Tab-separated table of C-alpha atoms in Angstrom:
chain	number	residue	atom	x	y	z
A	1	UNK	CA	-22.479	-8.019	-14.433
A	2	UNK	CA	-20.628	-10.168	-16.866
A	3	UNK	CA	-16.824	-10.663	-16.105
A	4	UNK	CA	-16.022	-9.208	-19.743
A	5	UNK	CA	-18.676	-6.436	-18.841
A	6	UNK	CA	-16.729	-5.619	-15.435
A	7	UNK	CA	-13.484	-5.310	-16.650
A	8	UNK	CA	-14.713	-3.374	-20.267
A	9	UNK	CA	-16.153	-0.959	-18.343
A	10	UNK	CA	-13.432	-0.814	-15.647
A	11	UNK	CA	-10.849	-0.167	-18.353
A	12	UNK	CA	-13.102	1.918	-20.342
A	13	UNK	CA	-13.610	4.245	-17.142
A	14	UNK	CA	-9.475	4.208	-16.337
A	15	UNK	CA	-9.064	5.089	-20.048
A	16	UNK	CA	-11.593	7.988	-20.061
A	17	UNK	CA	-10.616	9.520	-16.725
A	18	UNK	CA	-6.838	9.155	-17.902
A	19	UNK	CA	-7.216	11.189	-20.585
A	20	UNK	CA	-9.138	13.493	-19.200
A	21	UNK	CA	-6.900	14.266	-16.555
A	22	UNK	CA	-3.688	14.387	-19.122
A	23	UNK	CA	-5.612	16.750	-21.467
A	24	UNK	CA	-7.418	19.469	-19.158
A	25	UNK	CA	-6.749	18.954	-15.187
A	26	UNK	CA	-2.963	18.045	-15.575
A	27	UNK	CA	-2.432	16.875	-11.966
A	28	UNK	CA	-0.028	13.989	-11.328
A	29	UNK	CA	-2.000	10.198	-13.289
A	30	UNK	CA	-2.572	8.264	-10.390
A	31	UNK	CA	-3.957	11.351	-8.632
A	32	UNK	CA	-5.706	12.533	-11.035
A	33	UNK	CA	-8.132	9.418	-12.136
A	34	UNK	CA	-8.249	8.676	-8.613
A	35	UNK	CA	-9.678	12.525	-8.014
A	36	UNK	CA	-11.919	12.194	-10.865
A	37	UNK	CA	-13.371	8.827	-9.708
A	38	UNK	CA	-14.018	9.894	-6.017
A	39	UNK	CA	-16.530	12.812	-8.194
A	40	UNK	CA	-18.293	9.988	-10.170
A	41	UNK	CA	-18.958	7.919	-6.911
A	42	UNK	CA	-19.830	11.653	-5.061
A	43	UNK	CA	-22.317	12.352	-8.129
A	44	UNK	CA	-23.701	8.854	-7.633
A	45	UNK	CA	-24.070	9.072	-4.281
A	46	UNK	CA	-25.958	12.467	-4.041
A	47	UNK	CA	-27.317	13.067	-7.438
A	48	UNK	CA	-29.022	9.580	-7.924
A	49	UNK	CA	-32.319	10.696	-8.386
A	50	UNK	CA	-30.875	13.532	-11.371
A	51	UNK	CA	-29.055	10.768	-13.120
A	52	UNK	CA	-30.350	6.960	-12.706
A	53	UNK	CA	-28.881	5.766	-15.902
A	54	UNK	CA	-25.456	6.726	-14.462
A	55	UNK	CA	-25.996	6.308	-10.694
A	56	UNK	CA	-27.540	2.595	-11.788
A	57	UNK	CA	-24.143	1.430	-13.585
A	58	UNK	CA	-21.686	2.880	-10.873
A	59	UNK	CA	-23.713	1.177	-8.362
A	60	UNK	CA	-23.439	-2.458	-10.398
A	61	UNK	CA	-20.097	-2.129	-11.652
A	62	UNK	CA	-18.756	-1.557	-7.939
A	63	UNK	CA	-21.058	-4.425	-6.386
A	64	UNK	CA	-19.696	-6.394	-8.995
A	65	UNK	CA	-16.159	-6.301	-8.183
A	66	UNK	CA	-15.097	-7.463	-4.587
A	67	UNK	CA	-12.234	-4.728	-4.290
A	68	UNK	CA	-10.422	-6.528	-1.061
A	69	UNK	CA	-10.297	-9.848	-2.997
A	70	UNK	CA	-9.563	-7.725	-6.572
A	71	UNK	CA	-6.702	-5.551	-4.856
A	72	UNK	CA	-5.516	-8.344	-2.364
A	73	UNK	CA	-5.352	-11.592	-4.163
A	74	UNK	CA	-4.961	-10.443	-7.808
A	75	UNK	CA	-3.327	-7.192	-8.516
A	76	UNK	CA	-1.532	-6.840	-5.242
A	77	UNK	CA	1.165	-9.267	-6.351
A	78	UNK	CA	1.760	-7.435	-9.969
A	79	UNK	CA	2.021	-4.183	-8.281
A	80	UNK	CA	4.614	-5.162	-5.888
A	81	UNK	CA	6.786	-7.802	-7.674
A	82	UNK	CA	7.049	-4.206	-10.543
A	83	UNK	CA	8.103	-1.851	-7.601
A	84	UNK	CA	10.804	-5.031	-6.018
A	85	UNK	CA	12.045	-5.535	-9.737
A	86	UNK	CA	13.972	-2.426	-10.448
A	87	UNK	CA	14.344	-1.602	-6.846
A	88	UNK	CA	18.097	-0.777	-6.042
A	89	UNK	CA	19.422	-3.364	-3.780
A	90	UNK	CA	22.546	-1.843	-3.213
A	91	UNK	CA	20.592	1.077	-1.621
A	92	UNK	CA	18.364	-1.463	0.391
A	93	UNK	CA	21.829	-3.049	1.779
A	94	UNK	CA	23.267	0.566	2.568
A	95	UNK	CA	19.990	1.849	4.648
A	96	UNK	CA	18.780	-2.128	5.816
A	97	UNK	CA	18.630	-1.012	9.730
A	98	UNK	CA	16.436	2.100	8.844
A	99	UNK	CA	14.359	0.316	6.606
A	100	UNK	CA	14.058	-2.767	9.265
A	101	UNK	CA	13.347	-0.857	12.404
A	102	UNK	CA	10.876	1.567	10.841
A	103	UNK	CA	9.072	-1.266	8.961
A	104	UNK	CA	8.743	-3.329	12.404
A	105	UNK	CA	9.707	-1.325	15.583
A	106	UNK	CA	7.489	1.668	13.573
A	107	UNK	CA	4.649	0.051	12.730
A	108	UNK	CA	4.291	-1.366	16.226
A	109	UNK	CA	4.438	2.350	17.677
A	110	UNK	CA	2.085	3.723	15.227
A	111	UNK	CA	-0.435	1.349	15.717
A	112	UNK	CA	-0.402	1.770	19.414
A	113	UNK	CA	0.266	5.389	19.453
A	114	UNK	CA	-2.811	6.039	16.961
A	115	UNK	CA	-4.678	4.035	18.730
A	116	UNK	CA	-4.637	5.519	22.373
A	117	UNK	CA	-4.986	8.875	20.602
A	118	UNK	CA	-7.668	7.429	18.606
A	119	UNK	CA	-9.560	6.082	21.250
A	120	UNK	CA	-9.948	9.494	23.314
A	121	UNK	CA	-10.913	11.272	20.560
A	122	UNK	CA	-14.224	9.199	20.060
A	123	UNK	CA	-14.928	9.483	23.968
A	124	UNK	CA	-14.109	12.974	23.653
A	125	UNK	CA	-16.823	13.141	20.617
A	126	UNK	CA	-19.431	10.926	23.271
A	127	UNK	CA	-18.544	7.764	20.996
A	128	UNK	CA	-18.355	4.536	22.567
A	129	UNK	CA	-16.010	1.852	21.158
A	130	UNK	CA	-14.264	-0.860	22.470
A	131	UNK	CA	-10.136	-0.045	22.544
A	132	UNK	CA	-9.458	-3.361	20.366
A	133	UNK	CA	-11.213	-1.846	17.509
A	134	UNK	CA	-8.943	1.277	17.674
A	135	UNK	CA	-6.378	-1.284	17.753
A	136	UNK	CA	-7.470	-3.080	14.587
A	137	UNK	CA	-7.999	0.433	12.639
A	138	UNK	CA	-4.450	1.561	13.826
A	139	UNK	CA	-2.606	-1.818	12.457
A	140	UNK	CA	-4.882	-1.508	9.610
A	141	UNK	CA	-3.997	2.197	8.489
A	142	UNK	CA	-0.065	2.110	10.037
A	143	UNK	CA	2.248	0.147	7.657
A	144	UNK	CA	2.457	2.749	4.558
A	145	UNK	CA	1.175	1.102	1.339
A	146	UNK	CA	3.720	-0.133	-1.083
A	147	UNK	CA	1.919	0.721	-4.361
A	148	UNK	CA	0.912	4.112	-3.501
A	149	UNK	CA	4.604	5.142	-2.464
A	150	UNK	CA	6.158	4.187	-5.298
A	151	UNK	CA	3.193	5.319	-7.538
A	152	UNK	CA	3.967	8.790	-6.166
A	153	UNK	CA	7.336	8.960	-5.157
A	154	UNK	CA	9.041	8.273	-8.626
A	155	UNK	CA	8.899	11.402	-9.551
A	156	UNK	CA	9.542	13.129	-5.823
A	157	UNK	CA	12.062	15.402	-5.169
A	158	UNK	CA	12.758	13.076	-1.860
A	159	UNK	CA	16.597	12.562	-1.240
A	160	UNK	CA	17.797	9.052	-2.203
A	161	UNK	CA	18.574	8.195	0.690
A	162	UNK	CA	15.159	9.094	2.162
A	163	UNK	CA	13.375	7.812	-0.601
A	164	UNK	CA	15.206	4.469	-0.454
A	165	UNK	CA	14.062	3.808	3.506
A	166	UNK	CA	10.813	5.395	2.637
A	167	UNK	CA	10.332	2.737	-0.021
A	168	UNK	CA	11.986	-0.345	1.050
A	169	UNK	CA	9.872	0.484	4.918
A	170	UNK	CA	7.245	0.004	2.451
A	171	UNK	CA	7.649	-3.298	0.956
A	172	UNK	CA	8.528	-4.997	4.374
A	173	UNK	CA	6.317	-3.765	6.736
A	174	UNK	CA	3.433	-5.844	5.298
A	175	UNK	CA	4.819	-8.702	7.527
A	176	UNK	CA	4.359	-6.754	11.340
A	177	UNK	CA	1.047	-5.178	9.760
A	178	UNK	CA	-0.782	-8.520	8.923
A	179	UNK	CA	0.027	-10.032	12.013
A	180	UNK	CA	-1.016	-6.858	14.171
A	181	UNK	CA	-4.573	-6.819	11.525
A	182	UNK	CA	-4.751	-10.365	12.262
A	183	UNK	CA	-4.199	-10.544	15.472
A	184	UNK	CA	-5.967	-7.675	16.600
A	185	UNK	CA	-9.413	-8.518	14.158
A	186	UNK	CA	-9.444	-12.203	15.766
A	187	UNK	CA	-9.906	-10.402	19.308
A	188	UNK	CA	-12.204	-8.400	18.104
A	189	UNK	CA	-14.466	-10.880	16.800
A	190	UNK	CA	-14.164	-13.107	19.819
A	191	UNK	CA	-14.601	-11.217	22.703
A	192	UNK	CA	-13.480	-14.437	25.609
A	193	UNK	CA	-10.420	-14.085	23.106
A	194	UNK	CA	-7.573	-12.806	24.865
A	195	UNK	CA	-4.354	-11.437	23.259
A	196	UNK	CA	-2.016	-13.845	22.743
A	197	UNK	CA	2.066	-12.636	22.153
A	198	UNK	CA	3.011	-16.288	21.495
A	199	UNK	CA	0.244	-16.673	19.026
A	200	UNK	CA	1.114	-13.383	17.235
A	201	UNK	CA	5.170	-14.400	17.185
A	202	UNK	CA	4.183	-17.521	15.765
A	203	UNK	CA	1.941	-16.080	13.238
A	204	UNK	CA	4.674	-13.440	12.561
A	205	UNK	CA	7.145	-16.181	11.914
A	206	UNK	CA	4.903	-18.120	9.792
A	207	UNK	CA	3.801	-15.351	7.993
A	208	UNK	CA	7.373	-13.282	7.579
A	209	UNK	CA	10.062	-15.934	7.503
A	210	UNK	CA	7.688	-18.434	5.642
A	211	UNK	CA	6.915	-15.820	3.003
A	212	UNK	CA	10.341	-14.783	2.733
A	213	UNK	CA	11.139	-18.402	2.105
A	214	UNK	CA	8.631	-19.263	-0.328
A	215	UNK	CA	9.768	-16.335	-3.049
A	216	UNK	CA	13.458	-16.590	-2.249
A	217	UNK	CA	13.071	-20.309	-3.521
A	218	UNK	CA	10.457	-19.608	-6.290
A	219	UNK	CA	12.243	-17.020	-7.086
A	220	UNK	CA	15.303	-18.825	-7.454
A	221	UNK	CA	14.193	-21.353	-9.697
A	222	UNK	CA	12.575	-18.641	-12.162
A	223	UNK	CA	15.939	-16.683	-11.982
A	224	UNK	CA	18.031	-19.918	-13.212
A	225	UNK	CA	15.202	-20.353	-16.113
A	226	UNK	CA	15.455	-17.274	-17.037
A	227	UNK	CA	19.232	-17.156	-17.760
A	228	UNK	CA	19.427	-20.415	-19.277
A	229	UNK	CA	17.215	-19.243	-22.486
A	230	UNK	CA	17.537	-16.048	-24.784
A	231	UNK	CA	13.355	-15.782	-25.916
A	232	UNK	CA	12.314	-12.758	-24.050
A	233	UNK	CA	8.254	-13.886	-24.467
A	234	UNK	CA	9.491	-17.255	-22.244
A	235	UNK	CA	11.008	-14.720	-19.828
A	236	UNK	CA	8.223	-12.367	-19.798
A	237	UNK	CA	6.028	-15.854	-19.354
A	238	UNK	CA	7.960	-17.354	-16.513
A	239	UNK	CA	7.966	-13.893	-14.275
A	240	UNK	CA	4.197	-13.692	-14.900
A	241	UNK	CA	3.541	-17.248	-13.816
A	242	UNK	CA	5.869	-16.874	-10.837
A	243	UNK	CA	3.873	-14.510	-9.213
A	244	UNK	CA	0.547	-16.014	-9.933
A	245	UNK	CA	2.611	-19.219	-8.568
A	246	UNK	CA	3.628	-17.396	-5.126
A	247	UNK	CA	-0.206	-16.037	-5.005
A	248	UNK	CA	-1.687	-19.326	-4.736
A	249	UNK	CA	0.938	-21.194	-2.909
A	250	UNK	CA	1.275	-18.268	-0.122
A	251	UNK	CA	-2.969	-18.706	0.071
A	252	UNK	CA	-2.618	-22.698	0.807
A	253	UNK	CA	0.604	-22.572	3.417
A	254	UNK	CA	-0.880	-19.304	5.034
A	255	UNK	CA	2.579	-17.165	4.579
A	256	UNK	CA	2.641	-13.650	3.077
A	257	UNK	CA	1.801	-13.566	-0.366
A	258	UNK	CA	3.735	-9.950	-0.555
A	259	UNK	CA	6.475	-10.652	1.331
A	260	UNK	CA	7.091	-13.583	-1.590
A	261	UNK	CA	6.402	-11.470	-4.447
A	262	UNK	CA	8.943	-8.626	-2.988
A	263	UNK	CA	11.615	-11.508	-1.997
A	264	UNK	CA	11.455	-12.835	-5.810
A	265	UNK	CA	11.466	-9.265	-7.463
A	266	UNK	CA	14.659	-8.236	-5.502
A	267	UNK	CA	15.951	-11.495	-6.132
A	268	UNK	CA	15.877	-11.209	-9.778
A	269	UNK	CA	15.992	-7.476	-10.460
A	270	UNK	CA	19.102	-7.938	-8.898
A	271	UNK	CA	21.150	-10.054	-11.180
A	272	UNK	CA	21.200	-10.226	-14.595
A	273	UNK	CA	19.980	-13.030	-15.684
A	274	UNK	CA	20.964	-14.198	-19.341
A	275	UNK	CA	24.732	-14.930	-20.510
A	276	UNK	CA	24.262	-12.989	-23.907
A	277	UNK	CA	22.421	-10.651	-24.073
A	278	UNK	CA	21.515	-9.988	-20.402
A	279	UNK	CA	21.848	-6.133	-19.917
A	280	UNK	CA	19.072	-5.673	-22.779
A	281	UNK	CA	17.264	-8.185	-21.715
A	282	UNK	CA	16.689	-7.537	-18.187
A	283	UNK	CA	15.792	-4.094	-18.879
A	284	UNK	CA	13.469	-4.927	-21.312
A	285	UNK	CA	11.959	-7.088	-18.443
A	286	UNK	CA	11.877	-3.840	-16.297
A	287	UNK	CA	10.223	-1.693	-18.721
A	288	UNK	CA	7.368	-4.575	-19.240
A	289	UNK	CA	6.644	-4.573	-15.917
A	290	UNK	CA	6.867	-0.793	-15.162
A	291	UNK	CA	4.398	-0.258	-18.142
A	292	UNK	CA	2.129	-3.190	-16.088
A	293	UNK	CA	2.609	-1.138	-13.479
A	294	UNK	CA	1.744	2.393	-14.426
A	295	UNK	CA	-1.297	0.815	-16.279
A	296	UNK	CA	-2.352	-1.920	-12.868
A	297	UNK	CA	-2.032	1.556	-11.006
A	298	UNK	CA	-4.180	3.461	-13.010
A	299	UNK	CA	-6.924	1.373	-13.025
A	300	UNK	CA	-6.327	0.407	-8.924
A	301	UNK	CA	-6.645	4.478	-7.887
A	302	UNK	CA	-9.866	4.344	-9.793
A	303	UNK	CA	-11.528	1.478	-7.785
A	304	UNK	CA	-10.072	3.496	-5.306
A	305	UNK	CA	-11.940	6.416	-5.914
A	306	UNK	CA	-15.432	4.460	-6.843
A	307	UNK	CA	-14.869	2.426	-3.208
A	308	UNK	CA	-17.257	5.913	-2.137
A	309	UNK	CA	-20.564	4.408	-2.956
A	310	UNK	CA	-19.501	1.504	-0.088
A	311	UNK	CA	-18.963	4.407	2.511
A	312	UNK	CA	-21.569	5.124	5.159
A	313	UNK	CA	-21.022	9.195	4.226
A	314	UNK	CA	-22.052	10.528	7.870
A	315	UNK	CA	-20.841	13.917	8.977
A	316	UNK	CA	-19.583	13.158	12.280
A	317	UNK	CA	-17.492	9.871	10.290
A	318	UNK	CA	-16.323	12.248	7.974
A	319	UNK	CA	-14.986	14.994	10.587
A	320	UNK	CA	-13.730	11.915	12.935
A	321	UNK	CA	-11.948	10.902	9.580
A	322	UNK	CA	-10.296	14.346	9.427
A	323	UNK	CA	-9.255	14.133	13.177
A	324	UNK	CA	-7.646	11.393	12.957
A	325	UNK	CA	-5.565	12.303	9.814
A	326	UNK	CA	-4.044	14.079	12.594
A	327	UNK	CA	-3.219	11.116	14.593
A	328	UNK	CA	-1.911	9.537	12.546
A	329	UNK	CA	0.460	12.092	11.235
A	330	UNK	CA	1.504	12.458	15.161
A	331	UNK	CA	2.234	8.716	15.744
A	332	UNK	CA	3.431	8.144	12.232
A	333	UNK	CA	6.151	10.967	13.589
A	334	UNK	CA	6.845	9.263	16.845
A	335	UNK	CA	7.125	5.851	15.407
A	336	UNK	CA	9.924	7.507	13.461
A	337	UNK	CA	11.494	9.981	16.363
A	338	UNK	CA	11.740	7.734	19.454
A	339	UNK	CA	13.866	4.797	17.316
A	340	UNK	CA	15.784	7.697	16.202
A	341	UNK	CA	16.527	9.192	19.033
A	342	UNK	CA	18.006	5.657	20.633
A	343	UNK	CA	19.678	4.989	18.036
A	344	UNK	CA	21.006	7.915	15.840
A	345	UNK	CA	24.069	7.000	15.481
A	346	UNK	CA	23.422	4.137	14.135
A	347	UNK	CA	20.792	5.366	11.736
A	348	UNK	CA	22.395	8.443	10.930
A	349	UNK	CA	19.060	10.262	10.320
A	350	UNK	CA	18.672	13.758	11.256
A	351	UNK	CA	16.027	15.039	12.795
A	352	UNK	CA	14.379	17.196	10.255
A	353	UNK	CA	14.232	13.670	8.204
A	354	UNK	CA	11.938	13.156	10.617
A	355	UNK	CA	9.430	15.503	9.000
A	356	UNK	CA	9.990	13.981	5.407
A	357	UNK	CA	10.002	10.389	6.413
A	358	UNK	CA	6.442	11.545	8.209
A	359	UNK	CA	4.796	13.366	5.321
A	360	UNK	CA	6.018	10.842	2.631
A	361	UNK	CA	4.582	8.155	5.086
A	362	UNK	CA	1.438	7.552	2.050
A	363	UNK	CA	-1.608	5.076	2.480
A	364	UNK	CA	-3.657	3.606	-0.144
A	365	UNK	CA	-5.827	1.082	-1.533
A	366	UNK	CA	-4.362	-1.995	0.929
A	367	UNK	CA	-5.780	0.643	4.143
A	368	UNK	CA	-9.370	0.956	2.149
A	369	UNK	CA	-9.173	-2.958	1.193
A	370	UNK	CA	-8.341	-4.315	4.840
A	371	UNK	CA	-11.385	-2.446	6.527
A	372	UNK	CA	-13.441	-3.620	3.931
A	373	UNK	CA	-12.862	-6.705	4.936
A	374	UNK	CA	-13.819	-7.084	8.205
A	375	UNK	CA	-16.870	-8.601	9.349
A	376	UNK	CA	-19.992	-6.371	9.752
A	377	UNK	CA	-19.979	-4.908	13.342
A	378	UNK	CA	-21.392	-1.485	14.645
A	379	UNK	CA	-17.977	-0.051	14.545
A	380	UNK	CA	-16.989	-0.944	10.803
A	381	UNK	CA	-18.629	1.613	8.791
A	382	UNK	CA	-16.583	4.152	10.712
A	383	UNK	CA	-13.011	2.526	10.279
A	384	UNK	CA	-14.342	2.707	7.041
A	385	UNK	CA	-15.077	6.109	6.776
A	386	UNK	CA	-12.197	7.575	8.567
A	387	UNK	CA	-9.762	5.188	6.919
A	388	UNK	CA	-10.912	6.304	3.468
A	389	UNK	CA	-10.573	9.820	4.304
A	390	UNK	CA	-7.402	9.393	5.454
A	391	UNK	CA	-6.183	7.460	2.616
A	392	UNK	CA	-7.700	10.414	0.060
A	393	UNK	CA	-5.984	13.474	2.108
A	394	UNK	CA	-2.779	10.991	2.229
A	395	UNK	CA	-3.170	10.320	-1.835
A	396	UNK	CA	-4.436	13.723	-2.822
A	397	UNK	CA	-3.020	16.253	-0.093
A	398	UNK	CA	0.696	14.641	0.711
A	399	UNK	CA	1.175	13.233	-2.795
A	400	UNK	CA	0.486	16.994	-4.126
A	401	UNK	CA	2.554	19.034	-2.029
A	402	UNK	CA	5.233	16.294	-0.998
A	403	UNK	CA	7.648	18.321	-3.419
A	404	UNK	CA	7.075	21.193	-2.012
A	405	UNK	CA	7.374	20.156	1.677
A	406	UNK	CA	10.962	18.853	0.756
A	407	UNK	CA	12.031	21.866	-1.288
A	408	UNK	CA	11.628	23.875	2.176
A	409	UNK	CA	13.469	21.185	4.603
A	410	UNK	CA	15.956	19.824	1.888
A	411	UNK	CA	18.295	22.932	0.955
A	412	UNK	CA	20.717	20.632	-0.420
A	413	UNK	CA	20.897	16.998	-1.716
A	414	UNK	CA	21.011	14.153	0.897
């Protein structure tokens, strides 16, 4: 397909499920396209033969778009430099040890805890696979995904407090996540490769610290343009251009690309940013990019949804999938519970957080995009399976009854 073609007909879709969900289904937007998109790829998957006119332009419009290179390398950025812009800092300053050790200490413990549990359950089911792939699915589906927690937690009931470590674990734990993916799917692929801690500390400093770097300085400079000038379509322009900047500089000095965009968005939703007329202006600039948002989103839990025609739909995948929703509820709970319990005084987290923290612990599109991108091996179409699964139940099932989950913990404000 045609580029114009791709993204007609990708819009065209987002537009059409969007307002079919707002006019008769009524469940939450992102939910809802994504919902009705996982039934378009379902019909094109099992009803081909019934409907080749429809099955035929599913199938080409989602071999046409490369979703890990589409999600990762292009609309990643927007997604997360929206969430980091109106972002409370003050919050983030108040809760910074939470959000730290969850977002490294956690994702280090889920990852291994998922993936001992993980790897029992397929020799339970008489699967063999080597442990290092459990490894790379647990690092893969772990960190919780920045775009779909603050696609569905804007409107949660989730104490502040809760929702600020939920959300700021969120935007940092992409730096111990890549490293672990990385890490883990270079082992994988070379089997003399051993494990290397040195390698992984240097690729966690390269990736963390240099990524942190590269949008506190970017974002620096595009902070003192901005407040030097009063033409809000420069402004717009230079925070648009900044994080297609940080994309392609993070891609040629190998740091995180995320980590930049989030540095740069706190930096400058942070501060306001123009002498005379700043308080209008900068929220202006935050409703832009919120509107960017909700629309990037929109479109994003579609090709979500339509990623169904790539999965290898096997029964025992699918019910291995369920399983380990499971698993990774349990280690998502002990990555949270056993820092907690070391250090509760200093986290000041009760226990019954615990359960909200664990539940509001959402996956999405970065999960899918991440085991699509690993190199064809026996054991990838299963990753693939169960990780999609998981990320639906964690979209669909969490995102839908998160409310009510907190409304029977939460008797009063946090």
């Amino acid at each position: 397909m045609d580029l114009i073609i791709i993204i007609t007909a990708l819009l065209a879709i987002s537009t059409i499920f969007s307002f079919i969900n707002a006019r008769w289904i009524k469940l939450p937007g992102v939910i809802g396209v994504m919902v009705l998109a996982i039934a378009a790829a379902f019909i094109t998957v099992v009803a081909g033969s019934a409907l080749p006119g429809f099955t035929k332009f599913i199938l080409e419009l989602t071999n046409s778009i490369d979703f890990s290179k589409t999600l990762l390398d292009v609309m990643l950025g927007f997604l997360l430099f929206a969430s980091a812009l109106h972002f409370d800092v003050n919050k983030l300053r108040e809760n910074l040890r939470g959000v730290l050790l969850i977002s490294t200490v956690g994702v280090i413990l889920s990852t291994l805890i998922f993936a001992g549990l993980f790897y029992e359950l397929l020799h339970l089911c008489g699967m063999q696979i080597p442990f290092i792939y459990c490894l790379v699915f647990g690092a893969l589906i772990s960190p919780t995904d920045a775009v779909a927690v603050a696609a569905l937690l804007s409107k949660s009931k989730m104490p502040e407090r809760l929702k600020t470590i939920i959300s700021g674990e969120s935007l940092f734990n992409d730096g111990i996540g890549i490293v672990l993916f990385v890490s883990f799917s270079e082992v994988a692929s070379i089997p003399e490769k051993n494990f290397s801690f040195t390698e992984a500390a240097k690729l966690f400093g390269q990736e963390v610290f240099g990524g942190l770097l590269l949008g506190g300085v970017l974002g620096l400079a595009a902070y003192r343009m901005m407040r030097v000038i009063t033409d809000f379509q420069t402004i717009v322009m230079i925070s648009v251009t900044l994080v297609l900047s940080i994309a392609a500089i993070a891609g040629i000095f190998h740091v995180s690309a995320p980590l930049a965009v989030v540095a740069a968005g706190l930096l400058i939703g942070s501060h306001s940013f123009n002498r005379h007329e700043s308080i209008s202006q900068s929220e202006d600039l935050e409703r832009i990019w919120s509107l960017a948002d909700e629309l990037l989103n929109t479109v994003l839990f579609v090709l979500i949804g339509l990623q169904l025609v790539a999965i290898a739909v096997r029964p025992d995948y699918l019910l291995i999938g369920v399983a380990a929703i499971v698993i990774l509820l349990v280690a998502r709970m002990l990555s949270i519970v056993l820092p907690v319990a070391f250090l509760r005084r200093t986290l000041a987290l009760e226990y019954s957080s615990v359960a909200i923290l664990t539940w509001g612990g959402l996956r999405g599109g970065i999960s899918v995009a991440l085991a699509l991108s690993l190199p064809d091996s026996p054991y990838k179409p299963l990753i693939l399976t169960a990780g999609f699964v998981i990320v639906v139940f964690s979209i669909v099932a969490q995102g839908l009854t998160l409310n009510k989950f907190i409304n029977i913990l939460v008797k009063k404000p946090a």
